[in-house]
mmCIF file of C-alpha atoms and ligand atoms in Angstrom:
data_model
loop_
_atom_site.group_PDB
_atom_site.id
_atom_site.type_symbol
_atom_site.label_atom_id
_atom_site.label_comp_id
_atom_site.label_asym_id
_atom_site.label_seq_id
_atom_site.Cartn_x
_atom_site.Cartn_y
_atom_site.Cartn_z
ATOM 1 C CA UNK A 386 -30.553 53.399 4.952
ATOM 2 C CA UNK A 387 -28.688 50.221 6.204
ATOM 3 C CA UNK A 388 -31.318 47.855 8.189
ATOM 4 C CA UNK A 389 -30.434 47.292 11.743
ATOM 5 C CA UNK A 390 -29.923 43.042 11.614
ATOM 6 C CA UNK A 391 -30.825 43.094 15.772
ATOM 7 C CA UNK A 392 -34.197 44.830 15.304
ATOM 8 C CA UNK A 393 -36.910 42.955 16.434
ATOM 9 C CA UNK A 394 -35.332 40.113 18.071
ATOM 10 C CA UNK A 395 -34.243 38.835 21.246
ATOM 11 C CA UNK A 396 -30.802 39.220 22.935
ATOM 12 C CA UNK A 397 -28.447 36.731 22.629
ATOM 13 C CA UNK A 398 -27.083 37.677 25.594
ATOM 14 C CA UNK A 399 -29.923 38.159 27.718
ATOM 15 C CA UNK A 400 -31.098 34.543 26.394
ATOM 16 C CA UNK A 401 -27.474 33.187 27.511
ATOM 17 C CA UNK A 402 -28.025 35.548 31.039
ATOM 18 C CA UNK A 403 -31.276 32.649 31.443
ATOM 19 C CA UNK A 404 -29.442 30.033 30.365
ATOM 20 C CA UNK A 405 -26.748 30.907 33.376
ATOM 21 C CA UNK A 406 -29.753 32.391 36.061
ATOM 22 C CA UNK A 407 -31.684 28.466 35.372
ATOM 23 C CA UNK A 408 -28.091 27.077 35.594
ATOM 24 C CA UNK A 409 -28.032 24.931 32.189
ATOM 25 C CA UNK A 410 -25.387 27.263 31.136
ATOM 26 C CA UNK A 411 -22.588 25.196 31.479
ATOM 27 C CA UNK A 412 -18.895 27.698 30.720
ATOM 28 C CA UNK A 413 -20.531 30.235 33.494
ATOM 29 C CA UNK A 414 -17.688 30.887 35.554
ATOM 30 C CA UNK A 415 -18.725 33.747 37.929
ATOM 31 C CA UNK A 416 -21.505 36.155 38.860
ATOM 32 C CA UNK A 417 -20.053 39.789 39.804
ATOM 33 C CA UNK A 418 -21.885 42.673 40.952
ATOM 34 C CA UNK A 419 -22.763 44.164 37.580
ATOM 35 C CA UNK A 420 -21.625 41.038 35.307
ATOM 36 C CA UNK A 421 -21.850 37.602 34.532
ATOM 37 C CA UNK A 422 -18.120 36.055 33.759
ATOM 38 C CA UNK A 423 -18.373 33.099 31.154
ATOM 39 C CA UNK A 424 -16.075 30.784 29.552
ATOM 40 C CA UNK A 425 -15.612 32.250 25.480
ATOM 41 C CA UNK A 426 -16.525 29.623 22.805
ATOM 42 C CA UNK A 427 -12.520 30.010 21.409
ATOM 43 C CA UNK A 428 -10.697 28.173 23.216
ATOM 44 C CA UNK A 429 -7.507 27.910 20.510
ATOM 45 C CA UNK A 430 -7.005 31.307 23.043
ATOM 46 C CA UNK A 431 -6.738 29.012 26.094
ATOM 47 C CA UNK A 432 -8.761 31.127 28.756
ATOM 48 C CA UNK A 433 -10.463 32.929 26.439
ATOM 49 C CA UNK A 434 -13.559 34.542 28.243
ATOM 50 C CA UNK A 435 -16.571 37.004 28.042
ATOM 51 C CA UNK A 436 -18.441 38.931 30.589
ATOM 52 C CA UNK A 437 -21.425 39.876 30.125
ATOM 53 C CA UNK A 438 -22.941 43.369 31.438
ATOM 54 C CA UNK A 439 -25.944 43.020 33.594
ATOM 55 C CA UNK A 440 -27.637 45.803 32.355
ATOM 56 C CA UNK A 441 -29.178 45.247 28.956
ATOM 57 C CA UNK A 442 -27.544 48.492 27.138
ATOM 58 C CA UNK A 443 -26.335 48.501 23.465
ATOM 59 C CA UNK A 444 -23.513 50.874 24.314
ATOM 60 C CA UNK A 445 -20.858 51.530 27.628
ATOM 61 C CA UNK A 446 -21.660 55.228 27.211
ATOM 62 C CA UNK A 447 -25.315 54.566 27.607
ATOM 63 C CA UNK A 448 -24.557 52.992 31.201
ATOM 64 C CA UNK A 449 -24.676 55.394 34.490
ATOM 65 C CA UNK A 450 -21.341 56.229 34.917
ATOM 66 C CA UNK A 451 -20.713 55.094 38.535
ATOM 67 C CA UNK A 452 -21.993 51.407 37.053
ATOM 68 C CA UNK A 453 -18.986 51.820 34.420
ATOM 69 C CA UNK A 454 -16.412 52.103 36.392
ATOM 70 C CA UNK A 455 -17.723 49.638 38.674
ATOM 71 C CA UNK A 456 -18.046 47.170 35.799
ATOM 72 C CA UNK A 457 -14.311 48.298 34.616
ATOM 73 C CA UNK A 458 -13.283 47.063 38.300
ATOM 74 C CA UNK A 459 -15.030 44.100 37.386
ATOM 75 C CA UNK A 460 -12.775 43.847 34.274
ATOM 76 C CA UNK A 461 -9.526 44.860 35.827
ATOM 77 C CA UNK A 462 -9.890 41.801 38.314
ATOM 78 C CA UNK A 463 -10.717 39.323 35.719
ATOM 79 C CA UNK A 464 -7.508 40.298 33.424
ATOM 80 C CA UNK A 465 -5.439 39.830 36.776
ATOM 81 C CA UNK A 466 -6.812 36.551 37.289
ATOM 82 C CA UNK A 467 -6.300 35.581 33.902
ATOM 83 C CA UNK A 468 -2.344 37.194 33.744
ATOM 84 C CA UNK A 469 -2.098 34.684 36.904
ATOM 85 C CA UNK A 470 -3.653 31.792 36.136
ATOM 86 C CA UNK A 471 -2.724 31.640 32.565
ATOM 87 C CA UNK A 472 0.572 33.532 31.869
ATOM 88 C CA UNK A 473 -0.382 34.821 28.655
ATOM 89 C CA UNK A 474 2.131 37.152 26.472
ATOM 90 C CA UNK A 475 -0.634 39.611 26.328
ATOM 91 C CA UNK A 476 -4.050 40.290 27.242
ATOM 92 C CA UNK A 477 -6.722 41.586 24.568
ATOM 93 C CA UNK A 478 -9.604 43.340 25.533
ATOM 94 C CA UNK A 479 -12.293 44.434 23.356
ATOM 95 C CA UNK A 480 -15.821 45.508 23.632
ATOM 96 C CA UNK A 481 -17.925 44.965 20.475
ATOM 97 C CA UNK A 482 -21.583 44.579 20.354
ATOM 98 C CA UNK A 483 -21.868 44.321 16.849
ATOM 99 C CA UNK A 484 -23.533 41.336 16.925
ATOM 100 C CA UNK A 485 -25.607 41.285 20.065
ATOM 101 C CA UNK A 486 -26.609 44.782 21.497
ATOM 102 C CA UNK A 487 -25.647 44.158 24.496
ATOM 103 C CA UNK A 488 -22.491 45.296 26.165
ATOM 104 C CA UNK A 489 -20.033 42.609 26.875
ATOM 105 C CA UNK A 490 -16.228 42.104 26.517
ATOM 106 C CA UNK A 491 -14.017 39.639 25.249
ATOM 107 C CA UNK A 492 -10.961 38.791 27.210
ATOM 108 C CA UNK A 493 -8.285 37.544 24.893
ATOM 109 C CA UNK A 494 -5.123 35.697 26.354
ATOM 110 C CA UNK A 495 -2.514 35.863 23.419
ATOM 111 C CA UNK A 496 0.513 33.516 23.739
ATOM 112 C CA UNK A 497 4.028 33.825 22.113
ATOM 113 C CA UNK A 498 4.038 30.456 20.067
ATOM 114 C CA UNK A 499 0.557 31.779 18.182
ATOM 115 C CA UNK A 500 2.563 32.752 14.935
ATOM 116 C CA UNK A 501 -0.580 35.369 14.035
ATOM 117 C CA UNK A 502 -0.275 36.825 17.907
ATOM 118 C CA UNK A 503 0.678 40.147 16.109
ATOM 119 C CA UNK A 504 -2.634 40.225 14.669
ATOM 120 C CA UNK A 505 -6.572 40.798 15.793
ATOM 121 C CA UNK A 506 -7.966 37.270 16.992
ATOM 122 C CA UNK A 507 -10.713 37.487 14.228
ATOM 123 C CA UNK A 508 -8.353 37.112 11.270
ATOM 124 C CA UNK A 509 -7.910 33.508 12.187
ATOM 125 C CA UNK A 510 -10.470 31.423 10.660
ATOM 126 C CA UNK A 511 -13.422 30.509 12.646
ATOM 127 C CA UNK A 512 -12.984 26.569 12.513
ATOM 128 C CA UNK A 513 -9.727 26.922 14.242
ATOM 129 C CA UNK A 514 -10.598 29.791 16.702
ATOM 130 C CA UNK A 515 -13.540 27.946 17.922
ATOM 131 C CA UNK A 516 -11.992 24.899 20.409
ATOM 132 C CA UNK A 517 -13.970 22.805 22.861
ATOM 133 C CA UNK A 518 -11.607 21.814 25.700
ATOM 134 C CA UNK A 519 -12.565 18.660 26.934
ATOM 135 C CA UNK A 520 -14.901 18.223 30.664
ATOM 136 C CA UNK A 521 -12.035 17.690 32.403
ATOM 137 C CA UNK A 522 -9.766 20.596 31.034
ATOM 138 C CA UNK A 523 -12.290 22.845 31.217
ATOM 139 C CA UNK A 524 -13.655 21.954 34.787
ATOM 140 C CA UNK A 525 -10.049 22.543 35.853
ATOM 141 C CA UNK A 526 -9.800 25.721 33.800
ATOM 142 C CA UNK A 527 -12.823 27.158 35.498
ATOM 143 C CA UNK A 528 -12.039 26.138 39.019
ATOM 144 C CA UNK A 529 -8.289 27.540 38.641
ATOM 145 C CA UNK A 530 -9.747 30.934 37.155
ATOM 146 C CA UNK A 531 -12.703 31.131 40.382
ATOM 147 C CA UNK A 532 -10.136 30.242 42.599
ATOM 148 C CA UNK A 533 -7.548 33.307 41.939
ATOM 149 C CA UNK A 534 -11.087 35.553 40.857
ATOM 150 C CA UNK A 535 -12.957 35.252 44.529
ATOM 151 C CA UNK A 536 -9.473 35.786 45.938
ATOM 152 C CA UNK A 537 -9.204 39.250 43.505
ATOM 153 C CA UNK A 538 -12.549 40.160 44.108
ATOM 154 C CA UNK A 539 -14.371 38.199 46.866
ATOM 155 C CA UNK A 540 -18.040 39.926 46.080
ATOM 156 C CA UNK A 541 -17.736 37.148 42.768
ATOM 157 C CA UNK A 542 -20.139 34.272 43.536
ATOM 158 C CA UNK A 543 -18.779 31.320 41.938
ATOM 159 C CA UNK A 544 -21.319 28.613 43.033
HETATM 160 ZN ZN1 ZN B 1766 -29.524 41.818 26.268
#
């Protein structure tokens, strides 16, 4: 039998969920009805974001299904905001939990001068995926993406 690696400790997620509820979480963007928007930790994908479900469930079928499709409007809104504020090529969506057992999504922009855009995000190595943008950038980045977000879906509390 293969050991389950997330037995018997806690949530990544639900420790980054305190991190944003005590507000020392600094790439939160947005709070939506059932999700918590964040800034992703790869910024070489400028834009690059992950929201977290509210609900602490290892799998989207193990959700009520009304709260699905209410988190998959939550989802739809954020890749419009992103297609406007960002202009990518392409958006990638993908819902793992591999990791973490706790549903969440990454939201992939891909852009037309990344020469592996053909290819899944995680082939390219981790040292280059993972960019910091600096205060500045990143302040702006968040503001433009809350901005075009509230005006998508004005139930998001962005402050
Ligand atoms: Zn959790």
């Amino acid at each position: 039998m293969v050991p389950d690696e997330t037995a018997g400790r806690a949530c990544g997620i639900c420790s980054i969920v305190e991190g944003i509820r005590a507000g020392t979480f600094v790439d939160w963007v947005a709070e939506l009805p059932r999700s918590w928007l964040t800034l992703g930790d790869a910024q070489f994908y400028r834009g690059y974001c992950v929201l977290l479900a509210k609900r602490h469930v290892t799998e989207l079928h193990a959700m009520p299904r009304g709260e699905v499709h209410e988190l998959l409007d939550e989802i739809l809104a954020v890749g419009r905001t992103l297609a406007e504020v960002l202009k990518p090529l392409k958006l990638n969506y993908e819902c793992l939990g591999n990791q973490e057992p706790h549903v969440h999504w990454h939201i992939f922009p891909r852009y037309r001068n990344d020469p592996m855009r053909l290819a899944p995000v995680w082939l390219r190595a981790e040292t280059e995926r993972k960019v910091s943008l600096e205060k500045s950038d990143r302040d702006e980045l968040i503001a433009a993406i809350r901005g075009e977000l509230v005006r998508r879906l004005p139930t998001a509390r962005i402050g």
